[in-house]
mmCIF file of C-alpha atoms in Angstrom:
data_model
loop_
_atom_site.group_PDB
_atom_site.id
_atom_site.type_symbol
_atom_site.label_atom_id
_atom_site.label_comp_id
_atom_site.label_asym_id
_atom_site.label_seq_id
_atom_site.Cartn_x
_atom_site.Cartn_y
_atom_site.Cartn_z
ATOM 1 C CA MET L 967 0.000 0.000 0.000
ATOM 2 C CA GLU L 968 1.353 3.442 -0.905
ATOM 3 C CA ASN L 969 0.593 5.194 2.398
ATOM 4 C CA GLU L 970 2.395 3.075 4.957
ATOM 5 C CA LYS L 971 3.026 4.108 8.532
ATOM 6 C CA GLY L 972 6.671 4.784 7.732
ATOM 7 C CA GLU L 973 6.136 7.129 4.807
ATOM 8 C CA SER L 974 8.233 10.287 4.697
ATOM 9 C CA SER L 975 6.970 13.736 5.577
ATOM 10 C CA SER L 976 7.400 14.822 1.940
ATOM 11 C CA THR L 977 4.311 12.773 1.011
ATOM 12 C CA PHE L 978 2.119 14.737 3.409
ATOM 13 C CA LYS L 979 0.887 17.891 1.708
ATOM 14 C CA MET L 980 -1.095 20.633 3.387
ATOM 15 C CA ASP L 981 -4.266 19.518 1.569
ATOM 16 C CA ASN L 982 -3.763 15.863 2.398
ATOM 17 C CA SER L 983 -3.007 15.718 6.103
ATOM 18 C CA ALA L 984 -2.964 12.744 8.418
ATOM 19 C CA GLN L 985 -6.147 14.053 10.051
ATOM 20 C CA GLU L 986 -7.928 14.339 6.722
ATOM 21 C CA ARG L 987 -6.929 10.771 5.959
ATOM 22 C CA SER L 988 -8.412 9.703 9.320
ATOM 23 C CA LEU L 989 -5.362 7.579 10.008
ATOM 24 C CA PRO L 990 -5.750 5.440 13.156
ATOM 25 C CA TYR L 991 -2.032 5.744 13.946
ATOM 26 C CA VAL L 992 0.705 8.374 14.088
ATOM 27 C CA PRO L 993 2.887 8.256 10.943
ATOM 28 C CA ASP L 994 6.591 7.890 11.663
ATOM 29 C CA CYS L 995 7.295 11.322 10.225
ATOM 30 C CA TYR L 996 5.239 12.850 13.056
ATOM 31 C CA ALA L 997 6.469 10.594 15.857
ATOM 32 C CA VAL L 998 8.701 12.174 18.478
ATOM 33 C CA PRO L 999 12.347 11.043 18.613
ATOM 34 C CA PRO L 1000 13.297 8.728 21.506
ATOM 35 C CA SER L 1001 14.799 11.609 23.505
ATOM 36 C CA TYR L 1002 11.394 13.315 23.485
ATOM 37 C CA GLU L 1003 9.226 10.389 24.416
ATOM 38 C CA PRO L 1004 6.557 12.012 26.580
ATOM 39 C CA ARG L 1005 7.246 11.585 30.261
ATOM 40 C CA ASP L 1006 4.396 11.465 32.722
ATOM 41 C CA ALA L 1007 3.611 15.005 33.768
ATOM 42 C CA LEU L 1008 2.683 15.788 37.320
ATOM 43 C CA ASP L 1009 -1.033 16.164 37.696
ATOM 44 C CA SER L 1010 -2.005 19.813 37.459
ATOM 45 C CA ASN L 1011 -3.309 19.691 41.025
ATOM 46 C CA SER L 1012 -0.237 18.034 42.535
ATOM 47 C CA GLU L 1013 2.229 20.794 41.664
ATOM 48 C CA ILE L 1014 1.320 24.398 42.332
ATOM 49 C CA VAL L 1015 1.722 26.534 39.212
ATOM 50 C CA PRO L 1016 1.763 30.162 40.412
ATOM 51 C CA THR L 1017 -1.444 32.098 39.750
ATOM 52 C CA ILE L 1018 -1.039 35.772 40.611
ATOM 53 C CA ASP L 1019 -3.587 38.577 40.700
ATOM 54 C CA ILE L 1020 -1.681 41.248 38.804
ATOM 55 C CA SER L 1021 -4.346 43.865 39.538
ATOM 56 C CA ARG L 1022 -2.771 44.085 42.998
ATOM 57 C CA LEU L 1023 0.028 46.077 41.366
ATOM 58 C CA LYS L 1024 -2.433 48.987 41.467
ATOM 59 C CA SER L 1025 -3.077 48.580 45.205
ATOM 60 C CA SER L 1026 -1.301 49.992 48.246
ATOM 61 C CA ASP L 1027 2.488 50.096 48.440
ATOM 62 C CA ASP L 1028 2.603 47.126 50.815
ATOM 63 C CA GLU L 1029 0.278 45.078 48.604
ATOM 64 C CA ARG L 1030 2.272 46.040 45.556
ATOM 65 C CA ARG L 1031 5.566 45.022 47.125
ATOM 66 C CA GLY L 1032 4.016 41.688 48.013
ATOM 67 C CA VAL L 1033 2.860 40.900 44.481
ATOM 68 C CA ILE L 1034 6.211 41.981 43.029
ATOM 69 C CA GLN L 1035 7.869 39.480 45.353
ATOM 70 C CA GLU L 1036 5.448 36.777 44.171
ATOM 71 C CA LEU L 1037 6.242 37.596 40.540
ATOM 72 C CA SER L 1038 9.970 37.534 41.244
ATOM 73 C CA SER L 1039 9.715 34.167 42.991
ATOM 74 C CA ALA L 1040 7.666 32.672 40.145
ATOM 75 C CA CYS L 1041 10.142 33.918 37.544
ATOM 76 C CA GLN L 1042 13.077 32.462 39.487
ATOM 77 C CA ARG L 1043 11.500 29.073 40.252
ATOM 78 C CA PHE L 1044 9.394 28.404 37.166
ATOM 79 C CA GLY L 1045 10.012 31.125 34.595
ATOM 80 C CA PHE L 1046 6.236 31.077 34.340
ATOM 81 C CA PHE L 1047 3.065 32.259 36.051
ATOM 82 C CA GLN L 1048 -0.636 32.628 35.383
ATOM 83 C CA GLY L 1049 -1.902 36.184 35.646
ATOM 84 C CA LYS L 1050 -5.422 36.932 36.816
ATOM 85 C CA ASN L 1051 -7.237 40.141 35.881
ATOM 86 C CA GLY L 1052 -5.334 40.417 32.600
ATOM 87 C CA LYS L 1053 -7.428 43.408 31.531
ATOM 88 C CA VAL L 1054 -5.208 45.553 33.727
ATOM 89 C CA LEU L 1055 -1.966 44.162 32.290
ATOM 90 C CA ARG L 1056 -1.076 47.333 30.383
ATOM 91 C CA ARG L 1057 -1.771 49.548 33.371
ATOM 92 C CA SER L 1058 0.278 47.188 35.514
ATOM 93 C CA GLU L 1059 3.187 47.463 33.074
ATOM 94 C CA GLU L 1060 2.986 51.232 33.363
ATOM 95 C CA SER L 1061 2.964 50.886 37.127
ATOM 96 C CA ILE L 1062 6.010 48.632 37.069
ATOM 97 C CA SER L 1063 7.851 51.158 34.903
ATOM 98 C CA ARG L 1064 7.736 53.549 37.858
ATOM 99 C CA ASP L 1065 9.539 51.062 40.100
ATOM 100 C CA ASN L 1066 12.620 52.080 42.010
ATOM 101 C CA GLY L 1067 15.866 50.109 41.861
ATOM 102 C CA SER L 1068 14.922 47.693 44.640
ATOM 103 C CA ASP L 1069 11.988 46.407 42.613
ATOM 104 C CA ASN L 1070 13.811 45.676 39.369
ATOM 105 C CA GLY L 1071 17.257 44.489 40.297
ATOM 106 C CA GLY L 1072 18.893 47.902 40.346
ATOM 107 C CA LEU L 1073 18.665 48.476 36.586
ATOM 108 C CA GLY L 1074 16.686 51.691 36.734
ATOM 109 C CA ARG L 1075 13.048 52.093 35.856
ATOM 110 C CA ASP L 1076 13.594 52.855 32.141
ATOM 111 C CA ASN L 1077 16.302 50.279 31.377
ATOM 112 C CA LEU L 1078 14.061 47.914 29.432
ATOM 113 C CA SER L 1079 10.886 49.899 28.815
ATOM 114 C CA SER L 1080 12.697 52.562 26.766
ATOM 115 C CA ARG L 1081 14.233 49.919 24.495
ATOM 116 C CA MET L 1082 10.926 48.129 24.063
ATOM 117 C CA ASP L 1083 9.082 51.378 23.315
ATOM 118 C CA LYS L 1084 11.626 52.350 20.643
ATOM 119 C CA ASN L 1085 12.373 49.116 18.776
ATOM 120 C CA GLY L 1086 10.430 46.366 20.508
ATOM 121 C CA MET L 1087 8.552 43.749 18.494
ATOM 122 C CA GLN L 1088 5.323 41.850 19.039
ATOM 123 C CA VAL L 1089 4.760 38.583 17.184
ATOM 124 C CA MET L 1090 1.357 36.896 17.246
ATOM 125 C CA ALA L 1091 1.202 33.138 16.716
ATOM 126 C CA VAL L 1092 -2.036 31.178 16.307
ATOM 127 C CA ASN L 1093 -1.593 27.419 16.623
ATOM 128 C CA CYS L 1094 -4.057 24.622 15.930
ATOM 129 C CA TYR L 1095 -3.437 21.120 17.292
ATOM 130 C CA PRO L 1096 -5.904 18.581 15.816
ATOM 131 C CA PRO L 1097 -6.874 15.415 17.705
ATOM 132 C CA CYS L 1098 -4.171 12.755 17.710
ATOM 133 C CA PRO L 1099 -4.946 9.005 17.598
ATOM 134 C CA ASP L 1100 -2.027 8.290 19.962
ATOM 135 C CA PRO L 1101 -1.001 11.322 22.069
ATOM 136 C CA THR L 1102 1.850 9.336 23.637
ATOM 137 C CA ALA L 1103 3.575 8.999 20.247
ATOM 138 C CA ALA L 1104 3.657 12.650 19.195
ATOM 139 C CA LEU L 1105 3.867 16.194 20.504
ATOM 140 C CA GLY L 1106 2.193 19.389 19.381
ATOM 141 C CA LEU L 1107 5.461 21.239 20.014
ATOM 142 C CA PRO L 1108 8.730 19.728 21.265
ATOM 143 C CA PRO L 1109 10.461 21.121 24.372
ATOM 144 C CA HIS L 1110 11.799 24.626 23.739
ATOM 145 C CA SER L 1111 12.097 28.089 25.215
ATOM 146 C CA ASP L 1112 10.979 31.335 23.578
ATOM 147 C CA TYR L 1113 13.451 33.883 22.238
ATOM 148 C CA SER L 1114 11.482 36.779 23.704
ATOM 149 C CA CYS L 1115 11.153 38.870 26.830
ATOM 150 C CA ILE L 1116 7.770 37.415 27.682
ATOM 151 C CA THR L 1117 5.138 35.374 25.891
ATOM 152 C CA ILE L 1118 1.482 35.778 26.834
ATOM 153 C CA LEU L 1119 -0.687 32.786 25.976
ATOM 154 C CA LEU L 1120 -4.382 31.961 25.736
ATOM 155 C CA GLN L 1121 -5.627 28.425 25.071
ATOM 156 C CA ASN L 1122 -8.959 26.636 24.854
ATOM 157 C CA LEU L 1123 -7.721 23.313 26.297
ATOM 158 C CA THR L 1124 -4.995 22.073 28.583
ATOM 159 C CA GLY L 1125 -1.914 20.674 26.905
ATOM 160 C CA LEU L 1126 0.801 23.129 27.890
ATOM 161 C CA GLU L 1127 3.483 21.583 30.103
ATOM 162 C CA ILE L 1128 6.402 23.417 31.698
ATOM 163 C CA PHE L 1129 9.624 21.887 32.956
ATOM 164 C CA HIS L 1130 10.277 22.433 36.663
ATOM 165 C CA PRO L 1131 14.030 21.747 37.069
ATOM 166 C CA SER L 1132 14.079 21.575 40.868
ATOM 167 C CA ALA L 1133 11.166 19.124 41.189
ATOM 168 C CA HIS L 1134 11.486 15.386 41.666
ATOM 169 C CA GLY L 1135 14.569 15.557 43.856
ATOM 170 C CA GLY L 1136 16.341 18.018 41.582
ATOM 171 C CA SER L 1137 16.156 15.847 38.468
ATOM 172 C CA GLY L 1138 13.299 17.936 37.089
ATOM 173 C CA ARG L 1139 9.757 17.087 36.127
ATOM 174 C CA TRP L 1140 7.182 18.152 33.576
ATOM 175 C CA VAL L 1141 4.223 19.991 35.088
ATOM 176 C CA LEU L 1142 0.847 20.162 33.369
ATOM 177 C CA VAL L 1143 -0.404 23.749 33.516
ATOM 178 C CA PRO L 1144 -3.991 23.692 34.790
ATOM 179 C CA GLU L 1145 -6.688 25.500 32.874
ATOM 180 C CA VAL L 1146 -7.965 28.335 35.055
ATOM 181 C CA LYS L 1147 -10.758 30.420 33.590
ATOM 182 C CA GLY L 1148 -9.896 34.032 32.891
ATOM 183 C CA VAL L 1149 -6.117 33.891 33.313
ATOM 184 C CA LEU L 1150 -3.226 34.708 31.005
ATOM 185 C CA LYS L 1151 -0.303 32.308 30.884
ATOM 186 C CA VAL L 1152 2.961 34.260 30.985
ATOM 187 C CA HIS L 1153 6.227 32.642 29.869
ATOM 188 C CA ILE L 1154 9.568 34.195 30.732
ATOM 189 C CA GLY L 1155 11.751 34.111 27.607
ATOM 190 C CA ASP L 1156 15.453 33.976 26.787
ATOM 191 C CA HIS L 1157 15.759 37.777 26.785
ATOM 192 C CA VAL L 1158 14.842 38.076 30.442
ATOM 193 C CA GLU L 1159 17.149 35.234 31.483
ATOM 194 C CA VAL L 1160 20.074 37.022 29.832
ATOM 195 C CA LEU L 1161 19.035 40.499 30.984
ATOM 196 C CA SER L 1162 18.814 39.228 34.584
ATOM 197 C CA ASN L 1163 22.130 37.343 34.220
ATOM 198 C CA GLY L 1164 20.398 34.077 35.022
ATOM 199 C CA LEU L 1165 18.349 35.215 38.011
ATOM 200 C CA TYR L 1166 15.075 34.688 36.144
ATOM 201 C CA LYS L 1167 14.661 31.520 34.109
ATOM 202 C CA SER L 1168 13.515 31.100 30.524
ATOM 203 C CA VAL L 1169 10.893 28.389 30.871
ATOM 204 C CA ILE L 1170 11.257 25.185 28.869
ATOM 205 C CA HIS L 1171 7.826 24.094 27.709
ATOM 206 C CA LYS L 1172 6.103 21.732 25.307
ATOM 207 C CA VAL L 1173 2.614 21.014 24.019
ATOM 208 C CA THR L 1174 0.952 17.621 24.342
ATOM 209 C CA LEU L 1175 -1.956 16.461 22.203
ATOM 210 C CA ASN L 1176 -5.529 15.420 22.889
ATOM 211 C CA GLU L 1177 -7.042 12.243 21.486
ATOM 212 C CA GLU L 1178 -10.527 13.698 21.030
ATOM 213 C CA LYS L 1179 -10.410 17.488 20.905
ATOM 214 C CA THR L 1180 -8.682 20.208 18.897
ATOM 215 C CA ARG L 1181 -6.540 22.600 20.904
ATOM 216 C CA ILE L 1182 -6.164 26.198 19.729
ATOM 217 C CA SER L 1183 -3.740 28.658 21.279
ATOM 218 C CA LEU L 1184 -2.978 32.334 20.732
ATOM 219 C CA ALA L 1185 0.507 33.454 21.744
ATOM 220 C CA SER L 1186 1.772 37.035 21.885
ATOM 221 C CA LEU L 1187 5.583 37.185 21.977
ATOM 222 C CA HIS L 1188 7.209 40.465 23.051
ATOM 223 C CA SER L 1189 10.904 40.954 22.311
ATOM 224 C CA LEU L 1190 13.623 43.489 21.620
ATOM 225 C CA GLY L 1191 14.114 44.771 18.065
ATOM 226 C CA MET L 1192 15.543 42.649 15.263
ATOM 227 C CA ASP L 1193 18.991 44.258 15.436
ATOM 228 C CA ASP L 1194 19.025 45.166 19.126
ATOM 229 C CA LYS L 1195 21.841 43.535 21.034
ATOM 230 C CA MET L 1196 20.761 41.502 24.029
ATOM 231 C CA SER L 1197 23.425 41.320 26.713
ATOM 232 C CA VAL L 1198 23.870 41.241 30.471
ATOM 233 C CA PRO L 1199 23.571 44.827 31.804
ATOM 234 C CA TYR L 1200 26.818 46.165 33.228
ATOM 235 C CA GLN L 1201 24.989 47.066 36.455
ATOM 236 C CA LEU L 1202 24.663 43.350 37.240
ATOM 237 C CA VAL L 1203 28.306 42.448 36.603
ATOM 238 C CA ASN L 1204 31.165 42.566 39.098
ATOM 239 C CA ASN L 1205 34.086 40.414 40.231
ATOM 240 C CA GLU L 1206 31.837 38.167 42.302
ATOM 241 C CA ASN L 1207 29.098 37.987 39.678
ATOM 242 C CA PRO L 1208 30.542 37.904 36.126
ATOM 243 C CA ALA L 1209 28.435 37.946 32.977
ATOM 244 C CA ARG L 1210 27.070 34.463 32.307
ATOM 245 C CA TYR L 1211 25.857 35.020 28.730
ATOM 246 C CA ARG L 1212 27.279 36.279 25.456
ATOM 247 C CA GLU L 1213 25.745 39.111 23.475
ATOM 248 C CA SER L 1214 23.256 38.224 20.729
ATOM 249 C CA SER L 1215 20.462 39.615 18.564
ATOM 250 C CA PHE L 1216 17.257 38.346 16.997
ATOM 251 C CA ASN L 1217 19.127 37.972 13.708
ATOM 252 C CA ASP L 1218 21.603 35.669 15.470
ATOM 253 C CA PHE L 1219 18.669 33.603 16.679
ATOM 254 C CA LEU L 1220 17.268 33.309 13.148
ATOM 255 C CA ASP L 1221 20.681 32.194 11.877
ATOM 256 C CA PHE L 1222 20.688 29.541 14.603
ATOM 257 C CA LEU L 1223 17.297 28.251 13.448
ATOM 258 C CA VAL L 1224 18.581 27.893 9.889
ATOM 259 C CA LYS L 1225 21.622 25.887 10.962
ATOM 260 C CA ASN L 1226 20.147 23.752 13.748
ATOM 261 C CA ASP L 1227 17.245 21.378 14.298
ATOM 262 C CA ILE L 1228 15.396 22.528 17.403
ATOM 263 C CA SER L 1229 13.283 19.375 17.264
ATOM 264 C CA GLN L 1230 16.441 17.568 18.397
ATOM 265 C CA GLY L 1231 16.633 19.599 21.597
ATOM 266 C CA GLU L 1232 18.950 22.398 20.472
ATOM 267 C CA ARG L 1233 18.330 25.660 22.358
ATOM 268 C CA PHE L 1234 19.809 28.974 21.270
ATOM 269 C CA ILE L 1235 20.268 30.206 24.820
ATOM 270 C CA ASP L 1236 22.533 27.237 25.544
ATOM 271 C CA THR L 1237 24.966 28.577 22.927
ATOM 272 C CA LEU L 1238 25.090 31.909 24.763
ATOM 273 C CA ARG L 1239 26.097 30.564 28.156
ATOM 274 C CA ILE L 1240 29.667 31.355 29.185
ATOM 275 C CA LYS L 1241 31.262 28.345 30.805
ATOM 276 C CA ASP L 1242 33.231 28.788 34.016
#
């Protein structure tokens, strides 16, 4: 038979997909490599994924300091949080821009906002993940991190998993992000990890598939300009705390994508790390 399970991806055209063929199996060209075989994620209720009411940034000084500490902790531990009351996100960003040095690592209130206002980019990505006959054999997206400052995500179904490196005795564990009505999922990207010199973590995440339902997600990625150089700010570097990342730009990232296969686990930020 012409369409065997092991047929190459070149035989699958956009108008003749595996879903349209109603195949009862996952073709080999869509199967994840052995290194990406889905591991059991922690149940969404057994690992607390931070959910933070960002409207509290508009409250009293004490309340505001408390939520900033929660955001900082989430960005250090997970590189991820779920934000409630997202309708006030823009006003909250404006509020954060008035922070003093103690709130933002000593970089000054305009260190990042001025660069984003001048040359910053926003990329919108709409993804559709059709039902999969065997969700254990394939992934919607392989593990990766975003080359952005932050990514804000909306989804209609669960399926997003984040990697929690300190879980499971320090060996790390995948955590299924629970679906909470009315929240925005906020990913910390590679930019922030570099700009914080490693204090905040760029979250590694993947997308699993559903056997019965189609998952649709809308992602808004916010990053520095195409030619802007991303580097560790000099204010964070001293003899005891040297720069841990090399300088790069979005163009460097695009060159990396051309030359490397991210489906094999290659991450651009790993190439930027300066070894001791």
